[in-house]
CSV table of N, CA and C in Angstrom, one decimal:
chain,number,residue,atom,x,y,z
A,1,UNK,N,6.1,18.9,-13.0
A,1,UNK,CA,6.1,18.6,-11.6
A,1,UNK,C,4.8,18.0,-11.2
A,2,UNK,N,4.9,16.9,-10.7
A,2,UNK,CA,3.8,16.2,-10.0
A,2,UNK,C,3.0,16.8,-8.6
A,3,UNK,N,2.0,16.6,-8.7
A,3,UNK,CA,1.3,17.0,-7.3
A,3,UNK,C,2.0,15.8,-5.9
A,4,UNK,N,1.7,14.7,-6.3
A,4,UNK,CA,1.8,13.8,-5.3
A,4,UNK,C,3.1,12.7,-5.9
A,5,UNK,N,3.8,12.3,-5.2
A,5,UNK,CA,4.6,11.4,-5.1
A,5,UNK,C,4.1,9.8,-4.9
A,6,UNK,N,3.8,9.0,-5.1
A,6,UNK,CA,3.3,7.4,-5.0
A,6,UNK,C,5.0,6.5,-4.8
A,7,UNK,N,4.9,6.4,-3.1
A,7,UNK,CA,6.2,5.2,-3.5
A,7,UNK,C,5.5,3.9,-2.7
A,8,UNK,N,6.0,3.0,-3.9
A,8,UNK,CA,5.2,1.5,-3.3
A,8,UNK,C,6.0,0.6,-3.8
A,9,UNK,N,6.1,-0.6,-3.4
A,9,UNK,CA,6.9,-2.1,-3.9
A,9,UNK,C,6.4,-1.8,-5.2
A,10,UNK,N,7.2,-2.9,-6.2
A,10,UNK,CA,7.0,-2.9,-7.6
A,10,UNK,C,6.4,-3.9,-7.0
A,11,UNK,N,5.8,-4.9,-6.6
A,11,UNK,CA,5.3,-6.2,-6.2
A,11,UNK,C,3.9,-5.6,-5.7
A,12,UNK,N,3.3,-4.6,-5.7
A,12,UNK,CA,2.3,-3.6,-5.1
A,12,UNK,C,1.4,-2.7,-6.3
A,13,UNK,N,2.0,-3.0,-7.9
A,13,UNK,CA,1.6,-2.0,-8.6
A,13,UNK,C,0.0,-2.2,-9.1
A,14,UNK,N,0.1,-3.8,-9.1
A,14,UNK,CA,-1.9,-3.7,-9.5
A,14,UNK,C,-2.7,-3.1,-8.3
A,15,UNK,N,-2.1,-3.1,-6.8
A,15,UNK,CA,-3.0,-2.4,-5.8
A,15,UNK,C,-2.7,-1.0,-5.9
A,16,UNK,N,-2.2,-0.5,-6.1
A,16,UNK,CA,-2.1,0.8,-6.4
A,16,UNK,C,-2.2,1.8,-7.3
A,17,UNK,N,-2.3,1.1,-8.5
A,17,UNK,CA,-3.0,1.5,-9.6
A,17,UNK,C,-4.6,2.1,-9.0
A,18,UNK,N,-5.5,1.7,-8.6
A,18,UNK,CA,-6.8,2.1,-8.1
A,18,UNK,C,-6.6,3.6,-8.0
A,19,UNK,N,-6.0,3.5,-6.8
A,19,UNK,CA,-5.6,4.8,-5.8
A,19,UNK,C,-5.3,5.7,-6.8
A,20,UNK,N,-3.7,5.1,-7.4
A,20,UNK,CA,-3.4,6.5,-8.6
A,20,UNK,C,-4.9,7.1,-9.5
A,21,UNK,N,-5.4,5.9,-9.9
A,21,UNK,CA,-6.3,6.4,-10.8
A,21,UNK,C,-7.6,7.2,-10.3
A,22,UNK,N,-7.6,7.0,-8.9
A,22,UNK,CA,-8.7,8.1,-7.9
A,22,UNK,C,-8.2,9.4,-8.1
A,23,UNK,N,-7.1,9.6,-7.8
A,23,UNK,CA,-6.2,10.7,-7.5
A,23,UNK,C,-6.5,11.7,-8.8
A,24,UNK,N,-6.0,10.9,-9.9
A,24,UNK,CA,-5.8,11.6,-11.1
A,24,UNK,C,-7.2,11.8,-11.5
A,25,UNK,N,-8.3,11.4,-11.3
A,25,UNK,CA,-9.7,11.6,-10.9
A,25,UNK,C,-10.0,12.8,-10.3
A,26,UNK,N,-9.6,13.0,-9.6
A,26,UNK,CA,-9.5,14.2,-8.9
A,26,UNK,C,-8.8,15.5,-8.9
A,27,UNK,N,-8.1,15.4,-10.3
A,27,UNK,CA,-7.4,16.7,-10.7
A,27,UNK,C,-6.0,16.8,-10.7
A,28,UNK,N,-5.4,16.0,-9.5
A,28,UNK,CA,-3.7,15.5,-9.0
A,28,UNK,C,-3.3,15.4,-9.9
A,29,UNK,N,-2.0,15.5,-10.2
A,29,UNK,CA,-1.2,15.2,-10.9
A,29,UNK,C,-0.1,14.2,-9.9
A,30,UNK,N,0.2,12.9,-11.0
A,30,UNK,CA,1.0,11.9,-9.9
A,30,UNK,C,1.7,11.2,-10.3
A,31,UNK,N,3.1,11.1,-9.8
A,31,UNK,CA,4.3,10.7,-10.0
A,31,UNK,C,4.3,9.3,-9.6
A,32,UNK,N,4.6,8.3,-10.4
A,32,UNK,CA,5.1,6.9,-9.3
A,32,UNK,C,5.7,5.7,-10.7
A,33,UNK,N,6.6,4.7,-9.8
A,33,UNK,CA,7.7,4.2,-10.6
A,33,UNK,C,7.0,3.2,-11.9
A,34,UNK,N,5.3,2.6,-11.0
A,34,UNK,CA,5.2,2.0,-11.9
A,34,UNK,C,6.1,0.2,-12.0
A,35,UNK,N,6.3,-0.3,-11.1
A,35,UNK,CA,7.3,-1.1,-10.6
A,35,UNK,C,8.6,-1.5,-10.9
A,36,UNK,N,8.6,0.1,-11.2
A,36,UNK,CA,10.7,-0.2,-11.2
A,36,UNK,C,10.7,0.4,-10.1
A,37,UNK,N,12.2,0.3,-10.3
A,37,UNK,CA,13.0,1.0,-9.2
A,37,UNK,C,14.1,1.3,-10.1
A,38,UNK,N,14.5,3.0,-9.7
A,38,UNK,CA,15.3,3.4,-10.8
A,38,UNK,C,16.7,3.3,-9.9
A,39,UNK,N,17.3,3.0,-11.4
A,39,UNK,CA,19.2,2.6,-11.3
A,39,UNK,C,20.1,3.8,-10.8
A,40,UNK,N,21.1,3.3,-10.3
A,40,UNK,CA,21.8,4.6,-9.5
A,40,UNK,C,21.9,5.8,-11.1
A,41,UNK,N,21.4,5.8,-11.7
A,41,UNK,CA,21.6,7.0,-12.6
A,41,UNK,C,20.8,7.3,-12.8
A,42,UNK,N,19.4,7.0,-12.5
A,42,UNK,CA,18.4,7.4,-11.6
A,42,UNK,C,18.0,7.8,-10.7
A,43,UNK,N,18.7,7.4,-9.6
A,43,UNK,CA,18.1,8.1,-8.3
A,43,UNK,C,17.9,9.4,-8.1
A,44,UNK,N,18.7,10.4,-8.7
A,44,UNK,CA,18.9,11.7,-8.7
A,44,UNK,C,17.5,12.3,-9.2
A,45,UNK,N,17.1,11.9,-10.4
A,45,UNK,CA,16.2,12.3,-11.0
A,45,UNK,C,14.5,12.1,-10.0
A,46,UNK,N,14.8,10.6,-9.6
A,46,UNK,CA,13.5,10.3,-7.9
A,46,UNK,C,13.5,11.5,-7.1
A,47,UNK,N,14.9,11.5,-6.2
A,47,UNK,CA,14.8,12.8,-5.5
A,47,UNK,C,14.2,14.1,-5.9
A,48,UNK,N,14.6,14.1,-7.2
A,48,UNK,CA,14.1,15.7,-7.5
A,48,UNK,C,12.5,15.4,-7.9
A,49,UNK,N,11.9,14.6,-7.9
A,49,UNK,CA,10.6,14.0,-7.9
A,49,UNK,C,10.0,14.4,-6.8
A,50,UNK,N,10.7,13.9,-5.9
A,50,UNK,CA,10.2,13.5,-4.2
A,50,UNK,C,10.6,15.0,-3.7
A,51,UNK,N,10.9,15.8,-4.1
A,51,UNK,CA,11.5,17.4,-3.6
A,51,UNK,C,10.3,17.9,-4.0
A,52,UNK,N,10.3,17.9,-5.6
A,52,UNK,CA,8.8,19.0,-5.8
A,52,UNK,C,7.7,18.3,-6.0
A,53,UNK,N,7.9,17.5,-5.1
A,53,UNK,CA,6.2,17.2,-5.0
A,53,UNK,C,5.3,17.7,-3.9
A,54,UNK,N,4.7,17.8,-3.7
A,54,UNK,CA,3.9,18.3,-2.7
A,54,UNK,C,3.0,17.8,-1.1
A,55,UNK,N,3.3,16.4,-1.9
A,55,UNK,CA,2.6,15.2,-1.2
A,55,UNK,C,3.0,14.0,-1.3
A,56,UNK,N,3.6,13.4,-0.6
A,56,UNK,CA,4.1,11.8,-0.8
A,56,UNK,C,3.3,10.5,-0.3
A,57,UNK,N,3.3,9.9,-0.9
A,57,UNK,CA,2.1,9.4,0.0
A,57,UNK,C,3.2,7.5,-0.4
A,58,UNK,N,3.3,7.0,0.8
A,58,UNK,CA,3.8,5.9,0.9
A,58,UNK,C,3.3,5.0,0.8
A,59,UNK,N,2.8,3.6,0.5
A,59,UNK,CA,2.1,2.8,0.3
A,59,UNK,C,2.5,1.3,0.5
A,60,UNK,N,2.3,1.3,2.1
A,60,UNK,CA,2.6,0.3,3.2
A,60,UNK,C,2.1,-1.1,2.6
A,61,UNK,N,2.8,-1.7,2.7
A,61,UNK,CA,2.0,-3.7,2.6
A,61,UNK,C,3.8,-4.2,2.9
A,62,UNK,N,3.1,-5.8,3.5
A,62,UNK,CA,4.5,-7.0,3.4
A,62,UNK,C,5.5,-6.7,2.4
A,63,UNK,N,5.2,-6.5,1.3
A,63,UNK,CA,6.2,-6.3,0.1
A,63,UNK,C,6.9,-5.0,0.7
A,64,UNK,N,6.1,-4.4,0.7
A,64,UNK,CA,6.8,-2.7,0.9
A,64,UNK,C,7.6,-2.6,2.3
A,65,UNK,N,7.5,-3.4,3.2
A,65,UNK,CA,8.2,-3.3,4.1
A,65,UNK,C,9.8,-3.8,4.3
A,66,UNK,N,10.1,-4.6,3.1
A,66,UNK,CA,11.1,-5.2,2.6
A,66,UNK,C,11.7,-4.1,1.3
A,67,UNK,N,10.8,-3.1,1.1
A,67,UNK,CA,11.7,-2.3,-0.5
A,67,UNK,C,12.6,-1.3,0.3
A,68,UNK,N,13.8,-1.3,0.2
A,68,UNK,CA,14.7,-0.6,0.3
A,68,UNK,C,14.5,1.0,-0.2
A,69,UNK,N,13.9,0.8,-0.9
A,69,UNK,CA,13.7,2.3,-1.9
A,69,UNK,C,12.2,2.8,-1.5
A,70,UNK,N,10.9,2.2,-1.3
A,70,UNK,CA,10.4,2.7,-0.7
A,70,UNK,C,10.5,3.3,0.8
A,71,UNK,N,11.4,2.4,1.8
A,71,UNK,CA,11.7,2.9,3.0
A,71,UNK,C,12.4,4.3,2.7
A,72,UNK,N,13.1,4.0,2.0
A,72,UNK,CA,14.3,5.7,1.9
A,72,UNK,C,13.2,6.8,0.9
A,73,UNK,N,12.8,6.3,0.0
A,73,UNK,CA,11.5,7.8,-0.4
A,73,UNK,C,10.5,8.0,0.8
A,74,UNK,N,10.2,7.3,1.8
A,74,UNK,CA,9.3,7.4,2.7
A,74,UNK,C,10.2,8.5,3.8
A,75,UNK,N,11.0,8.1,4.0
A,75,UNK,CA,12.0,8.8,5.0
A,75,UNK,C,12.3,10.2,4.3
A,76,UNK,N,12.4,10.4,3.1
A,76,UNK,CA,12.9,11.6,2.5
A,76,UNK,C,11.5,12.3,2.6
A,77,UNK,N,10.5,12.0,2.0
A,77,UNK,CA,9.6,12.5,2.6
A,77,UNK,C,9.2,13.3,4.0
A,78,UNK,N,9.2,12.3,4.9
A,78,UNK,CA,8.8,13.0,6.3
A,78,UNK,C,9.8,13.7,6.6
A,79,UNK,N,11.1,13.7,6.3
A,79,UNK,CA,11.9,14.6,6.6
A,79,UNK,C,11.3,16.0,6.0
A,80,UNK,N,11.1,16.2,5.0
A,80,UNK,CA,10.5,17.1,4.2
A,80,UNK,C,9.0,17.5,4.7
A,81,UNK,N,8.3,16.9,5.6
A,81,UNK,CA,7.3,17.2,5.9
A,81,UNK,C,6.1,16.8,4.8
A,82,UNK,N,6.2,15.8,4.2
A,82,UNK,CA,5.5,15.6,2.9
A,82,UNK,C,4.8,14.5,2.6
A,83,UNK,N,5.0,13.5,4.2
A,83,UNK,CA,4.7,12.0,4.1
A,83,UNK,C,3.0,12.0,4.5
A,84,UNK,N,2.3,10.9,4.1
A,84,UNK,CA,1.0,10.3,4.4
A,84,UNK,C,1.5,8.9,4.1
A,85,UNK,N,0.6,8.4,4.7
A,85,UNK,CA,0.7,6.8,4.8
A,85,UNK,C,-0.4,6.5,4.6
A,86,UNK,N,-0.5,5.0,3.4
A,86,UNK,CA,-1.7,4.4,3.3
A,86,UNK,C,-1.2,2.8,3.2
A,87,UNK,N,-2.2,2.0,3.9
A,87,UNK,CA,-1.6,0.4,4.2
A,87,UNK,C,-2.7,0.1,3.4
A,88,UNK,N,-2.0,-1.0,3.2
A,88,UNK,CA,-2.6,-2.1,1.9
A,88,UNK,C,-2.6,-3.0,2.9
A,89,UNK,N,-1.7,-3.3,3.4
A,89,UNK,CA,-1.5,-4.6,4.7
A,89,UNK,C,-0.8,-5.1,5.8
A,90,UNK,N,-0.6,-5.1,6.8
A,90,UNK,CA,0.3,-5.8,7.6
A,90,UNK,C,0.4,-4.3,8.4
A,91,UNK,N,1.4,-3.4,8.7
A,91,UNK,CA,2.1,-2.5,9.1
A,91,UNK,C,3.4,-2.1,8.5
A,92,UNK,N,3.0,-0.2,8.9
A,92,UNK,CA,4.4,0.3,8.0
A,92,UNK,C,5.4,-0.2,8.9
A,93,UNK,N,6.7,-0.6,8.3
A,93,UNK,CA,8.3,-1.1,9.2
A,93,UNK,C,8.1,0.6,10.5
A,94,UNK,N,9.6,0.4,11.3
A,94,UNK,CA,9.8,1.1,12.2
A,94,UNK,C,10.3,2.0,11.6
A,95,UNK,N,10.5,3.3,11.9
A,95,UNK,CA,9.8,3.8,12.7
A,95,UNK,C,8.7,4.7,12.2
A,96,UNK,N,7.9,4.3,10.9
A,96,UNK,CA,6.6,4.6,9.8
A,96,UNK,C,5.5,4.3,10.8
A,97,UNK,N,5.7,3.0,11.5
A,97,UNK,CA,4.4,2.4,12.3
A,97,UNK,C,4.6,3.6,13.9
A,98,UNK,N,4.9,4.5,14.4
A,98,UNK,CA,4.8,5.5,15.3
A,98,UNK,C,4.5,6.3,14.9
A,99,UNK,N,4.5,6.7,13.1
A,99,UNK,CA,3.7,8.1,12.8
A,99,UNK,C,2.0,7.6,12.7
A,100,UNK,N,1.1,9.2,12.6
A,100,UNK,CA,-0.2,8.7,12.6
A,100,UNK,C,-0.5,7.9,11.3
A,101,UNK,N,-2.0,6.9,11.9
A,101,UNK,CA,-2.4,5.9,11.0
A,101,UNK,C,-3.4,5.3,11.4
A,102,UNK,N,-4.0,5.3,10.1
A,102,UNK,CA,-5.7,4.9,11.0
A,102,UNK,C,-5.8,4.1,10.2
A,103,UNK,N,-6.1,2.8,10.4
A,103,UNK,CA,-6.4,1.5,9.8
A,103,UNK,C,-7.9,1.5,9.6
A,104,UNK,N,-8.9,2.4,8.6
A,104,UNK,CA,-10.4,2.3,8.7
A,104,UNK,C,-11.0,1.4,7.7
A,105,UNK,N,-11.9,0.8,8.3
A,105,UNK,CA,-12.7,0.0,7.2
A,105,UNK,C,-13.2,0.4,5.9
A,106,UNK,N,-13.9,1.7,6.7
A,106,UNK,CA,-15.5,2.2,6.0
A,106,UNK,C,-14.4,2.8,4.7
A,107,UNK,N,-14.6,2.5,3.2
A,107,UNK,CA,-13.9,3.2,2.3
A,107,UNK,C,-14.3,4.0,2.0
A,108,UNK,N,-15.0,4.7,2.0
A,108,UNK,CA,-15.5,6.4,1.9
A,108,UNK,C,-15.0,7.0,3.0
A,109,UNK,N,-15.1,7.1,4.4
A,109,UNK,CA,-14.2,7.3,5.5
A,109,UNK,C,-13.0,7.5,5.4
A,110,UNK,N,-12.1,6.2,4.7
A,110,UNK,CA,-11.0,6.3,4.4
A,110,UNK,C,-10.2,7.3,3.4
A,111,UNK,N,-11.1,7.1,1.9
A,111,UNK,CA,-10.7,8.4,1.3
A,111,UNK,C,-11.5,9.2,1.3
A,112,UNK,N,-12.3,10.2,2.7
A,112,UNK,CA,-12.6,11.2,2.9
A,112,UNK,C,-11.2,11.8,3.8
A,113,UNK,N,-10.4,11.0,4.2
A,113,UNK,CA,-9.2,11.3,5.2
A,113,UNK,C,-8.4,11.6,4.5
A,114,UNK,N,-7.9,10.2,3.5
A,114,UNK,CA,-6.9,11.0,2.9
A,114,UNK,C,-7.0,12.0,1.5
A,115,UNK,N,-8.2,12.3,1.4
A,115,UNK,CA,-8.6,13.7,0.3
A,115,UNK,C,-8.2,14.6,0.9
A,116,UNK,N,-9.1,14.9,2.3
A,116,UNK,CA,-9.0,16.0,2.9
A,116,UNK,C,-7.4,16.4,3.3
A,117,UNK,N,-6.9,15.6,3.6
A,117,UNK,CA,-5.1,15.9,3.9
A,117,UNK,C,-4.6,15.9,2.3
A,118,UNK,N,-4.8,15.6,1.7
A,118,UNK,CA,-4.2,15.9,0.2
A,118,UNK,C,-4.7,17.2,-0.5
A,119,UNK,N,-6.0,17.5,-0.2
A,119,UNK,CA,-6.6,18.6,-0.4
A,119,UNK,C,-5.6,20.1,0.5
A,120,UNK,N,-6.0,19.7,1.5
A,120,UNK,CA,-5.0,21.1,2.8
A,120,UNK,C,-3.8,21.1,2.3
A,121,UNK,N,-3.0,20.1,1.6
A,121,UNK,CA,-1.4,20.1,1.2
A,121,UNK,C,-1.4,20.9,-0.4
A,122,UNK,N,-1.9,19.8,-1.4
A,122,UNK,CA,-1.5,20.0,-2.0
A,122,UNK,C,-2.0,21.6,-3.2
A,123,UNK,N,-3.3,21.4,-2.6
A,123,UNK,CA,-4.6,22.7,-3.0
A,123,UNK,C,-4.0,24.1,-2.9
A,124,UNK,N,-4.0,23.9,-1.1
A,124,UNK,CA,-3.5,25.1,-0.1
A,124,UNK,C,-2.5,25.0,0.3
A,125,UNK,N,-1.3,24.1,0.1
A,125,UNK,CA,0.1,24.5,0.5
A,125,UNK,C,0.5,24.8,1.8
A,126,UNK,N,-0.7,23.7,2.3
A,126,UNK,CA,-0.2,23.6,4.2
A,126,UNK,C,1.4,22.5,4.3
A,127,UNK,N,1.7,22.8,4.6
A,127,UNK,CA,3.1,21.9,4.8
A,127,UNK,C,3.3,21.1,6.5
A,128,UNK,N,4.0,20.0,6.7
A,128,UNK,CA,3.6,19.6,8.1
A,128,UNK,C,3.3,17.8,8.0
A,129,UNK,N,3.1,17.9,9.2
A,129,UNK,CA,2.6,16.4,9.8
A,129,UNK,C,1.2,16.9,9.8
A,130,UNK,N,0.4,16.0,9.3
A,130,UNK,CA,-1.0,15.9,9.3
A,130,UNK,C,-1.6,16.0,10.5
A,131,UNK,N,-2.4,16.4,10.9
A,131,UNK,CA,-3.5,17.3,11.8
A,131,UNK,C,-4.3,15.8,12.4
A,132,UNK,N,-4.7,15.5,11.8
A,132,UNK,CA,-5.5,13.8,12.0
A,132,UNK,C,-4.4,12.9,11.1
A,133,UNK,N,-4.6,11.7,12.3
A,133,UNK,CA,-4.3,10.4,11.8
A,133,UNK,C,-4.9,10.4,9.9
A,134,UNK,N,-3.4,10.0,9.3
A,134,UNK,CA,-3.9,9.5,7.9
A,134,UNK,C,-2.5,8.3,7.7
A,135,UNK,N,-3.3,6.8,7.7
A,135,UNK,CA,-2.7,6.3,7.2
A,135,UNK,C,-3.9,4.9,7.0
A,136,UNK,N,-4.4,5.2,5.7
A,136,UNK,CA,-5.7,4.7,5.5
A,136,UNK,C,-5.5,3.5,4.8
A,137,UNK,N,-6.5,2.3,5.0
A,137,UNK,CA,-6.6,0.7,4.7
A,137,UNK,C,-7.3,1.1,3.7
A,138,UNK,N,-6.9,0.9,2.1
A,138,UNK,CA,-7.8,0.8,1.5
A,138,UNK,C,-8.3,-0.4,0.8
A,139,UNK,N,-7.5,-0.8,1.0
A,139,UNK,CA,-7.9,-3.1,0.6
A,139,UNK,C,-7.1,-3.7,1.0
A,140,UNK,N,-7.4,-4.9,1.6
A,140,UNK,CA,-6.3,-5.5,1.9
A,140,UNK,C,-5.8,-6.3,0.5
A,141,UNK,N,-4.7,-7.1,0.8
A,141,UNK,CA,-4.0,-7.3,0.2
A,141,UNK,C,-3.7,-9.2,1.0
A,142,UNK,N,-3.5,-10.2,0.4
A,142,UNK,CA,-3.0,-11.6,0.7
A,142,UNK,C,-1.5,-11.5,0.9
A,143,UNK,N,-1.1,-12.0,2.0
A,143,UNK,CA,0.1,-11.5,2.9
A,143,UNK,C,1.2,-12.3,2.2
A,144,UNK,N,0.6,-13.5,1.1
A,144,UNK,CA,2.0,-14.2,0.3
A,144,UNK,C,1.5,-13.4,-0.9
A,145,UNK,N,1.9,-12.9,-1.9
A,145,UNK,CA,1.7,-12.5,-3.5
A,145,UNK,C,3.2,-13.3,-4.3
């Protein structure tokens, strides 16, 4: 079982790589497709990913607002109370862009936000919508790839 869940475009995986590799820096244990997207004889197996994880953390850009599968892991998540958001670029689609999100420059700022909410979730087993805005800019990203 994974600590944290990572769903992002397969078109997203060199920016995201970073992040995972902070995370797993940090003791996490972390689940992500790696830019597939698994086949209906797969899906079952994502869910039960996205169930016992602890923390999902979505991973917003142009591309991702177009993945079908990241929209629906993102959704299964907050239903579950288990979502964070982090934008690479542009904004999360509707209705992702009404949950909290803080677009911060300062990159230590940024993952001081989202540690500390990864830390309260996944450490201590707070469950919930985050307490402070976390939906953290950690690079942008070129809006054609």
């Amino acid at each position: 079982m994974a600590d944290i869940f990572i769903s992002c475009s397969p078109l997203d995986v060199g920016h995201v790589r970073p992040l995972t590799e902070r995370l797993l820096s940090l003791g996490y244990s972390v689940s992500w497709e790696r830019g597939r997207r698994p086949e209906p004889a797969r899906a079952l197996e994502t869910e039960e990913a996205l169930d016992r994880a602890k923390a999902v953390i979505a991973v917003w850009s142009h591309n991702a607002r177009n993945s079908v599968w990241t929209i629906a892991e993102a959704s299964h998540a907050h239903d579950k109370g288990k979502l964070l958001q982090v934008v690479l670029d542009g904004a999360p689609p509707t209705p992702f862009d009404r949950l909290p999100a803080t677009p911060l420059r300062d990159e230590r700022t940024e993952w001081a936000q989202l540690e500390a909410e990864l830390e309260k979730r996944v450490r201590h087993g707070v469950d919930g919508a985050p307490t402070a805005p976390v939906g953290v800019r950690v690079f942008d990203t070129p809006a054609a790839l």
